PDB file of C-alpha atoms in Angstrom:
ATOM      1  CA  UNK A   1       0.000   0.000   0.000  1.00 94.00           C
ATOM      2  CA  UNK A   2       1.475   3.322  -1.046  1.00 94.00           C
ATOM      3  CA  UNK A   3       0.722   6.790   0.253  1.00 94.00           C
ATOM      4  CA  UNK A   4       1.696   9.305  -2.425  1.00 96.00           C
ATOM      5  CA  UNK A   5       2.427  13.007  -1.941  1.00 96.00           C
ATOM      6  CA  UNK A   6      -0.539  15.367  -1.894  1.00 97.00           C
ATOM      7  CA  UNK A   7      -0.512  18.388  -4.164  1.00 97.00           C
ATOM      8  CA  UNK A   8       0.217  21.622  -2.325  1.00 98.00           C
ATOM      9  CA  UNK A   9      -0.518  24.830  -4.219  1.00 98.00           C
ATOM     10  CA  UNK A  10       1.792  27.701  -3.369  1.00 98.00           C
ATOM     11  CA  UNK A  11       1.042  30.977  -5.128  1.00 98.00           C
ATOM     12  CA  UNK A  12       3.292  34.026  -4.908  1.00 98.00           C
ATOM     13  CA  UNK A  13       1.270  37.115  -3.968  1.00 98.00           C
ATOM     14  CA  UNK A  14       0.813  39.600  -6.824  1.00 98.00           C
ATOM     15  CA  UNK A  15       1.603  43.295  -6.459  1.00 97.00           C
ATOM     16  CA  UNK A  16       4.809  42.966  -4.456  1.00 98.00           C
ATOM     17  CA  UNK A  17       7.164  45.901  -5.006  1.00 98.00           C
ATOM     18  CA  UNK A  18      10.101  47.843  -3.686  1.00 98.00           C
ATOM     19  CA  UNK A  19      11.689  51.204  -4.471  1.00 98.00           C
ATOM     20  CA  UNK A  20      14.973  51.140  -6.384  1.00 98.00           C
ATOM     21  CA  UNK A  21      17.883  50.832  -3.946  1.00 97.00           C
ATOM     22  CA  UNK A  22      15.814  49.509  -1.031  1.00 97.00           C
ATOM     23  CA  UNK A  23      16.333  45.963   0.248  1.00 96.00           C
ATOM     24  CA  UNK A  24      14.063  43.230  -1.060  1.00 97.00           C
ATOM     25  CA  UNK A  25      11.075  42.437   1.149  1.00 97.00           C
ATOM     26  CA  UNK A  26      10.336  38.934   2.362  1.00 97.00           C
ATOM     27  CA  UNK A  27       8.230  37.620  -0.505  1.00 98.00           C
ATOM     28  CA  UNK A  28       4.764  36.520   0.557  1.00 97.00           C
ATOM     29  CA  UNK A  29       2.626  33.692  -0.784  1.00 98.00           C
ATOM     30  CA  UNK A  30      -0.576  31.759  -0.276  1.00 97.00           C
ATOM     31  CA  UNK A  31      -0.813  28.030   0.459  1.00 97.00           C
ATOM     32  CA  UNK A  32      -3.741  25.763  -0.416  1.00 97.00           C
ATOM     33  CA  UNK A  33      -4.026  22.009  -0.051  1.00 97.00           C
ATOM     34  CA  UNK A  34      -2.662  21.214   3.407  1.00 97.00           C
ATOM     35  CA  UNK A  35      -4.042  17.924   4.679  1.00 96.00           C
ATOM     36  CA  UNK A  36      -4.299  15.800   7.769  1.00 94.00           C
ATOM     37  CA  UNK A  37      -4.352  18.810  10.126  1.00 94.00           C
ATOM     38  CA  UNK A  38      -0.977  20.107   8.936  1.00 95.00           C
ATOM     39  CA  UNK A  39      -0.213  23.741   9.739  1.00 94.00           C
ATOM     40  CA  UNK A  40       1.529  25.968   7.207  1.00 93.00           C
ATOM     41  CA  UNK A  41       4.190  27.274   9.604  1.00 90.00           C
ATOM     42  CA  UNK A  42       5.138  23.742  10.664  1.00 93.00           C
ATOM     43  CA  UNK A  43       5.185  22.183   7.192  1.00 96.00           C
ATOM     44  CA  UNK A  44       6.236  24.856   4.696  1.00 97.00           C
ATOM     45  CA  UNK A  45       9.826  26.036   5.119  1.00 97.00           C
ATOM     46  CA  UNK A  46      12.249  28.187   3.155  1.00 97.00           C
ATOM     47  CA  UNK A  47      11.630  31.388   1.234  1.00 97.00           C
ATOM     48  CA  UNK A  48      10.806  32.629  -2.220  1.00 98.00           C
ATOM     49  CA  UNK A  49      13.436  34.340  -4.370  1.00 98.00           C
ATOM     50  CA  UNK A  50      13.287  36.463  -7.513  1.00 98.00           C
ATOM     51  CA  UNK A  51      15.100  36.858 -10.797  1.00 98.00           C
ATOM     52  CA  UNK A  52      18.388  38.719 -10.449  1.00 97.00           C
ATOM     53  CA  UNK A  53      18.465  42.443 -11.186  1.00 97.00           C
ATOM     54  CA  UNK A  54      18.428  45.787  -9.389  1.00 96.00           C
ATOM     55  CA  UNK A  55      17.245  48.265 -12.003  1.00 97.00           C
ATOM     56  CA  UNK A  56      13.666  49.496 -12.294  1.00 98.00           C
ATOM     57  CA  UNK A  57      11.568  46.811 -13.948  1.00 98.00           C
ATOM     58  CA  UNK A  58       9.662  43.550 -13.466  1.00 98.00           C
ATOM     59  CA  UNK A  59      11.281  40.419 -12.042  1.00 98.00           C
ATOM     60  CA  UNK A  60       9.659  36.988 -11.707  1.00 98.00           C
ATOM     61  CA  UNK A  61       9.241  35.676  -8.173  1.00 98.00           C
ATOM     62  CA  UNK A  62      10.563  32.106  -8.038  1.00 98.00           C
ATOM     63  CA  UNK A  63      10.038  29.129  -5.731  1.00 97.00           C
ATOM     64  CA  UNK A  64      13.485  29.553  -4.196  1.00 97.00           C
ATOM     65  CA  UNK A  65      14.009  27.279  -1.191  1.00 98.00           C
ATOM     66  CA  UNK A  66      10.314  26.726  -0.418  1.00 98.00           C
ATOM     67  CA  UNK A  67       9.755  23.093   0.603  1.00 97.00           C
ATOM     68  CA  UNK A  68       6.914  21.173   2.251  1.00 97.00           C
ATOM     69  CA  UNK A  69       8.625  17.861   2.996  1.00 95.00           C
ATOM     70  CA  UNK A  70       8.012  14.462   1.465  1.00 95.00           C
ATOM     71  CA  UNK A  71       4.249  14.450   2.025  1.00 96.00           C
ATOM     72  CA  UNK A  72       3.610  17.194  -0.537  1.00 97.00           C
ATOM     73  CA  UNK A  73       4.364  17.876  -4.177  1.00 97.00           C
ATOM     74  CA  UNK A  74       4.459  21.642  -4.660  1.00 97.00           C
ATOM     75  CA  UNK A  75       2.641  23.277  -7.560  1.00 98.00           C
ATOM     76  CA  UNK A  76       4.171  26.743  -7.611  1.00 98.00           C
ATOM     77  CA  UNK A  77       2.517  29.724  -9.307  1.00 98.00           C
ATOM     78  CA  UNK A  78       4.883  32.681  -9.751  1.00 98.00           C
ATOM     79  CA  UNK A  79       4.073  36.380  -9.794  1.00 98.00           C
ATOM     80  CA  UNK A  80       5.904  39.487 -10.910  1.00 98.00           C
ATOM     81  CA  UNK A  81       7.881  41.628  -8.499  1.00 98.00           C
ATOM     82  CA  UNK A  82       8.322  45.269  -9.477  1.00 98.00           C
ATOM     83  CA  UNK A  83      11.180  47.610  -8.671  1.00 98.00           C
ATOM     84  CA  UNK A  84       9.856  51.167  -8.903  1.00 98.00           C
ATOM     85  CA  UNK A  85      11.726  54.442  -9.380  1.00 98.00           C
ATOM     86  CA  UNK A  86      13.374  56.126  -6.427  1.00 98.00           C
ATOM     87  CA  UNK A  87      12.822  59.834  -5.825  1.00 98.00           C
ATOM     88  CA  UNK A  88      15.826  62.051  -6.482  1.00 98.00           C
ATOM     89  CA  UNK A  89      15.548  65.587  -5.130  1.00 98.00           C
ATOM     90  CA  UNK A  90      17.299  68.240  -7.222  1.00 98.00           C
ATOM     91  CA  UNK A  91      17.220  71.863  -6.089  1.00 98.00           C
ATOM     92  CA  UNK A  92      18.570  74.703  -8.229  1.00 98.00           C
ATOM     93  CA  UNK A  93      20.948  76.914  -6.237  1.00 98.00           C
ATOM     94  CA  UNK A  94      19.546  80.334  -5.426  1.00 97.00           C
ATOM     95  CA  UNK A  95      21.416  83.578  -6.054  1.00 97.00           C
ATOM     96  CA  UNK A  96      22.723  82.698  -9.509  1.00 98.00           C
ATOM     97  CA  UNK A  97      23.165  85.697 -11.789  1.00 98.00           C
ATOM     98  CA  UNK A  98      25.071  87.297 -14.641  1.00 98.00           C
ATOM     99  CA  UNK A  99      25.732  90.802 -15.865  1.00 98.00           C
ATOM    100  CA  UNK A 100      23.740  91.924 -18.914  1.00 98.00           C
ATOM    101  CA  UNK A 101      25.601  90.904 -22.074  1.00 96.00           C
ATOM    102  CA  UNK A 102      27.710  88.168 -20.441  1.00 97.00           C
ATOM    103  CA  UNK A 103      27.298  84.477 -21.250  1.00 97.00           C
ATOM    104  CA  UNK A 104      25.114  82.353 -19.004  1.00 97.00           C
ATOM    105  CA  UNK A 105      27.010  80.402 -16.345  1.00 97.00           C
ATOM    106  CA  UNK A 106      26.602  76.659 -15.898  1.00 97.00           C
ATOM    107  CA  UNK A 107      23.619  76.495 -13.545  1.00 98.00           C
ATOM    108  CA  UNK A 108      24.408  74.707 -10.279  1.00 98.00           C
ATOM    109  CA  UNK A 109      22.190  72.594  -8.055  1.00 98.00           C
ATOM    110  CA  UNK A 110      22.104  70.350  -5.001  1.00 98.00           C
ATOM    111  CA  UNK A 111      20.849  66.764  -5.009  1.00 98.00           C
ATOM    112  CA  UNK A 112      19.859  64.121  -2.485  1.00 98.00           C
ATOM    113  CA  UNK A 113      18.379  60.655  -2.683  1.00 97.00           C
ATOM    114  CA  UNK A 114      20.911  58.626  -4.674  1.00 98.00           C
ATOM    115  CA  UNK A 115      20.666  54.937  -3.802  1.00 96.00           C
ATOM    116  CA  UNK A 116      22.233  51.573  -4.426  1.00 94.00           C
ATOM    117  CA  UNK A 117      25.773  52.978  -4.340  1.00 95.00           C
ATOM    118  CA  UNK A 118      25.084  55.318  -7.278  1.00 97.00           C
ATOM    119  CA  UNK A 119      27.269  58.414  -7.635  1.00 96.00           C
ATOM    120  CA  UNK A 120      26.344  61.751  -9.158  1.00 96.00           C
ATOM    121  CA  UNK A 121      27.669  60.340 -12.451  1.00 97.00           C
ATOM    122  CA  UNK A 122      24.126  59.045 -13.077  1.00 97.00           C
ATOM    123  CA  UNK A 123      22.941  62.676 -13.330  1.00 98.00           C
ATOM    124  CA  UNK A 124      23.489  63.935 -16.879  1.00 98.00           C
ATOM    125  CA  UNK A 125      22.419  66.995 -18.839  1.00 98.00           C
ATOM    126  CA  UNK A 126      22.120  70.553 -17.601  1.00 98.00           C
ATOM    127  CA  UNK A 127      19.662  72.947 -16.049  1.00 98.00           C
ATOM    128  CA  UNK A 128      18.281  75.712 -18.264  1.00 98.00           C
ATOM    129  CA  UNK A 129      16.379  78.954 -17.778  1.00 98.00           C
ATOM    130  CA  UNK A 130      13.528  80.830 -19.346  1.00 97.00           C
ATOM    131  CA  UNK A 131      14.701  82.659 -22.479  1.00 97.00           C
ATOM    132  CA  UNK A 132      15.515  86.359 -22.387  1.00 97.00           C
ATOM    133  CA  UNK A 133      18.556  88.648 -22.294  1.00 96.00           C
ATOM    134  CA  UNK A 134      17.255  91.881 -20.760  1.00 98.00           C
ATOM    135  CA  UNK A 135      17.821  92.790 -17.127  1.00 98.00           C
ATOM    136  CA  UNK A 136      15.332  90.873 -14.997  1.00 98.00           C
ATOM    137  CA  UNK A 137      14.472  87.610 -13.252  1.00 98.00           C
ATOM    138  CA  UNK A 138      14.280  84.319 -15.180  1.00 98.00           C
ATOM    139  CA  UNK A 139      13.201  80.999 -13.618  1.00 98.00           C
ATOM    140  CA  UNK A 140      15.750  78.174 -13.733  1.00 98.00           C
ATOM    141  CA  UNK A 141      14.116  74.960 -14.968  1.00 98.00           C
ATOM    142  CA  UNK A 142      15.063  71.285 -15.213  1.00 97.00           C
ATOM    143  CA  UNK A 143      16.335  71.650 -18.788  1.00 97.00           C
ATOM    144  CA  UNK A 144      17.901  68.388 -20.002  1.00 98.00           C
ATOM    145  CA  UNK A 145      18.883  67.142 -16.541  1.00 97.00           C
ATOM    146  CA  UNK A 146      18.128  63.432 -16.196  1.00 98.00           C
ATOM    147  CA  UNK A 147      19.119  60.634 -13.811  1.00 98.00           C
ATOM    148  CA  UNK A 148      18.137  57.625 -15.890  1.00 97.00           C
ATOM    149  CA  UNK A 149      15.268  55.179 -15.534  1.00 97.00           C
ATOM    150  CA  UNK A 150      15.916  54.301 -11.885  1.00 98.00           C
ATOM    151  CA  UNK A 151      15.011  57.776 -10.607  1.00 98.00           C
ATOM    152  CA  UNK A 152      12.052  60.135 -10.734  1.00 98.00           C
ATOM    153  CA  UNK A 153      13.328  63.692 -10.272  1.00 98.00           C
ATOM    154  CA  UNK A 154      11.579  66.050  -7.864  1.00 98.00           C
ATOM    155  CA  UNK A 155      12.822  69.450  -9.022  1.00 98.00           C
ATOM    156  CA  UNK A 156      12.792  72.665  -7.011  1.00 98.00           C
ATOM    157  CA  UNK A 157      13.464  75.716  -9.233  1.00 98.00           C
ATOM    158  CA  UNK A 158      15.188  78.979  -8.363  1.00 98.00           C
ATOM    159  CA  UNK A 159      15.408  82.410  -9.965  1.00 98.00           C
ATOM    160  CA  UNK A 160      18.291  83.574 -12.161  1.00 98.00           C
ATOM    161  CA  UNK A 161      18.946  87.299 -12.346  1.00 98.00           C
ATOM    162  CA  UNK A 162      20.433  89.346 -15.149  1.00 98.00           C
ATOM    163  CA  UNK A 163      21.866  92.503 -13.576  1.00 98.00           C
ATOM    164  CA  UNK A 164      22.687  95.808 -15.319  1.00 98.00           C
ATOM    165  CA  UNK A 165      26.052  96.155 -17.012  1.00 97.00           C
ATOM    166  CA  UNK A 166      28.248  99.159 -16.233  1.00 96.00           C
ATOM    167  CA  UNK A 167      28.329 101.737 -19.049  1.00 97.00           C
ATOM    168  CA  UNK A 168      31.073 104.381 -18.826  1.00 97.00           C
ATOM    169  CA  UNK A 169      30.133 107.759 -20.323  1.00 98.00           C
ATOM    170  CA  UNK A 170      32.865 110.400 -20.288  1.00 97.00           C
ATOM    171  CA  UNK A 171      32.196 113.996 -21.318  1.00 97.00           C
ATOM    172  CA  UNK A 172      34.769 115.248 -23.853  1.00 97.00           C
ATOM    173  CA  UNK A 173      37.213 117.719 -22.364  1.00 97.00           C
ATOM    174  CA  UNK A 174      37.873 121.107 -23.942  1.00 96.00           C
ATOM    175  CA  UNK A 175      34.317 121.941 -24.938  1.00 96.00           C
ATOM    176  CA  UNK A 176      33.587 125.676 -24.949  1.00 96.00           C
ATOM    177  CA  UNK A 177      31.595 128.555 -26.441  1.00 96.00           C
ATOM    178  CA  UNK A 178      32.046 132.248 -26.959  1.00 96.00           C
ATOM    179  CA  UNK A 179      30.278 134.489 -24.518  1.00 97.00           C
ATOM    180  CA  UNK A 180      26.740 135.149 -25.674  1.00 96.00           C
ATOM    181  CA  UNK A 181      26.604 132.237 -28.119  1.00 97.00           C
ATOM    182  CA  UNK A 182      24.167 129.393 -27.563  1.00 97.00           C
ATOM    183  CA  UNK A 183      25.523 126.260 -25.865  1.00 97.00           C
ATOM    184  CA  UNK A 184      26.846 123.633 -28.283  1.00 96.00           C
ATOM    185  CA  UNK A 185      25.631 120.037 -28.216  1.00 97.00           C
ATOM    186  CA  UNK A 186      27.884 118.481 -25.604  1.00 97.00           C
ATOM    187  CA  UNK A 187      29.856 115.457 -26.791  1.00 97.00           C
ATOM    188  CA  UNK A 188      30.991 112.393 -24.890  1.00 97.00           C
ATOM    189  CA  UNK A 189      32.664 108.999 -25.238  1.00 97.00           C
ATOM    190  CA  UNK A 190      30.969 105.658 -24.411  1.00 97.00           C
ATOM    191  CA  UNK A 191      32.665 102.450 -23.243  1.00 96.00           C
ATOM    192  CA  UNK A 192      31.112  99.193 -22.028  1.00 94.00           C
ATOM    193  CA  UNK A 193      28.331  98.445 -24.489  1.00 94.00           C
TER     194      UNK A 193
END
């Protein structure tokens, strides 16, 4: 007389996720088919695993080391595990400016939130500003700045100021008139345009 293993259905729970750079959670699952008064915690041992990878994306949850002993044959149903984007905070530095007529500087910023051992090398591109060359205030915007698919950027803008340039106007020396004549048109030299 032979007693054969009973089928034990183990189904990985759907909707399991983590944020890029965080540790993996303990993967959860459901069990159906225990017999003879067996209790899940006493019979089912081990843990689920997932496909290898750390970038944002979907990874299949696998049976891993899950075991139920010799009395059960496991029918495992996988699910997808999702790694979602991490938030990267980028804040444009305040107080950036130029003098009217000068070239724009490279706009600077502060960042926080890099994960998984990433360095600032993952941040590429440059900040930009609203177009215009007259004296005034221009908002700095995200421009082409990007941190790749593992990050969602939360950007805090700042204002960029174009300040007046110095224009030197020097009255010409030696200007005169004869007593009683009308004043001439006074002449001058300009430097700094």
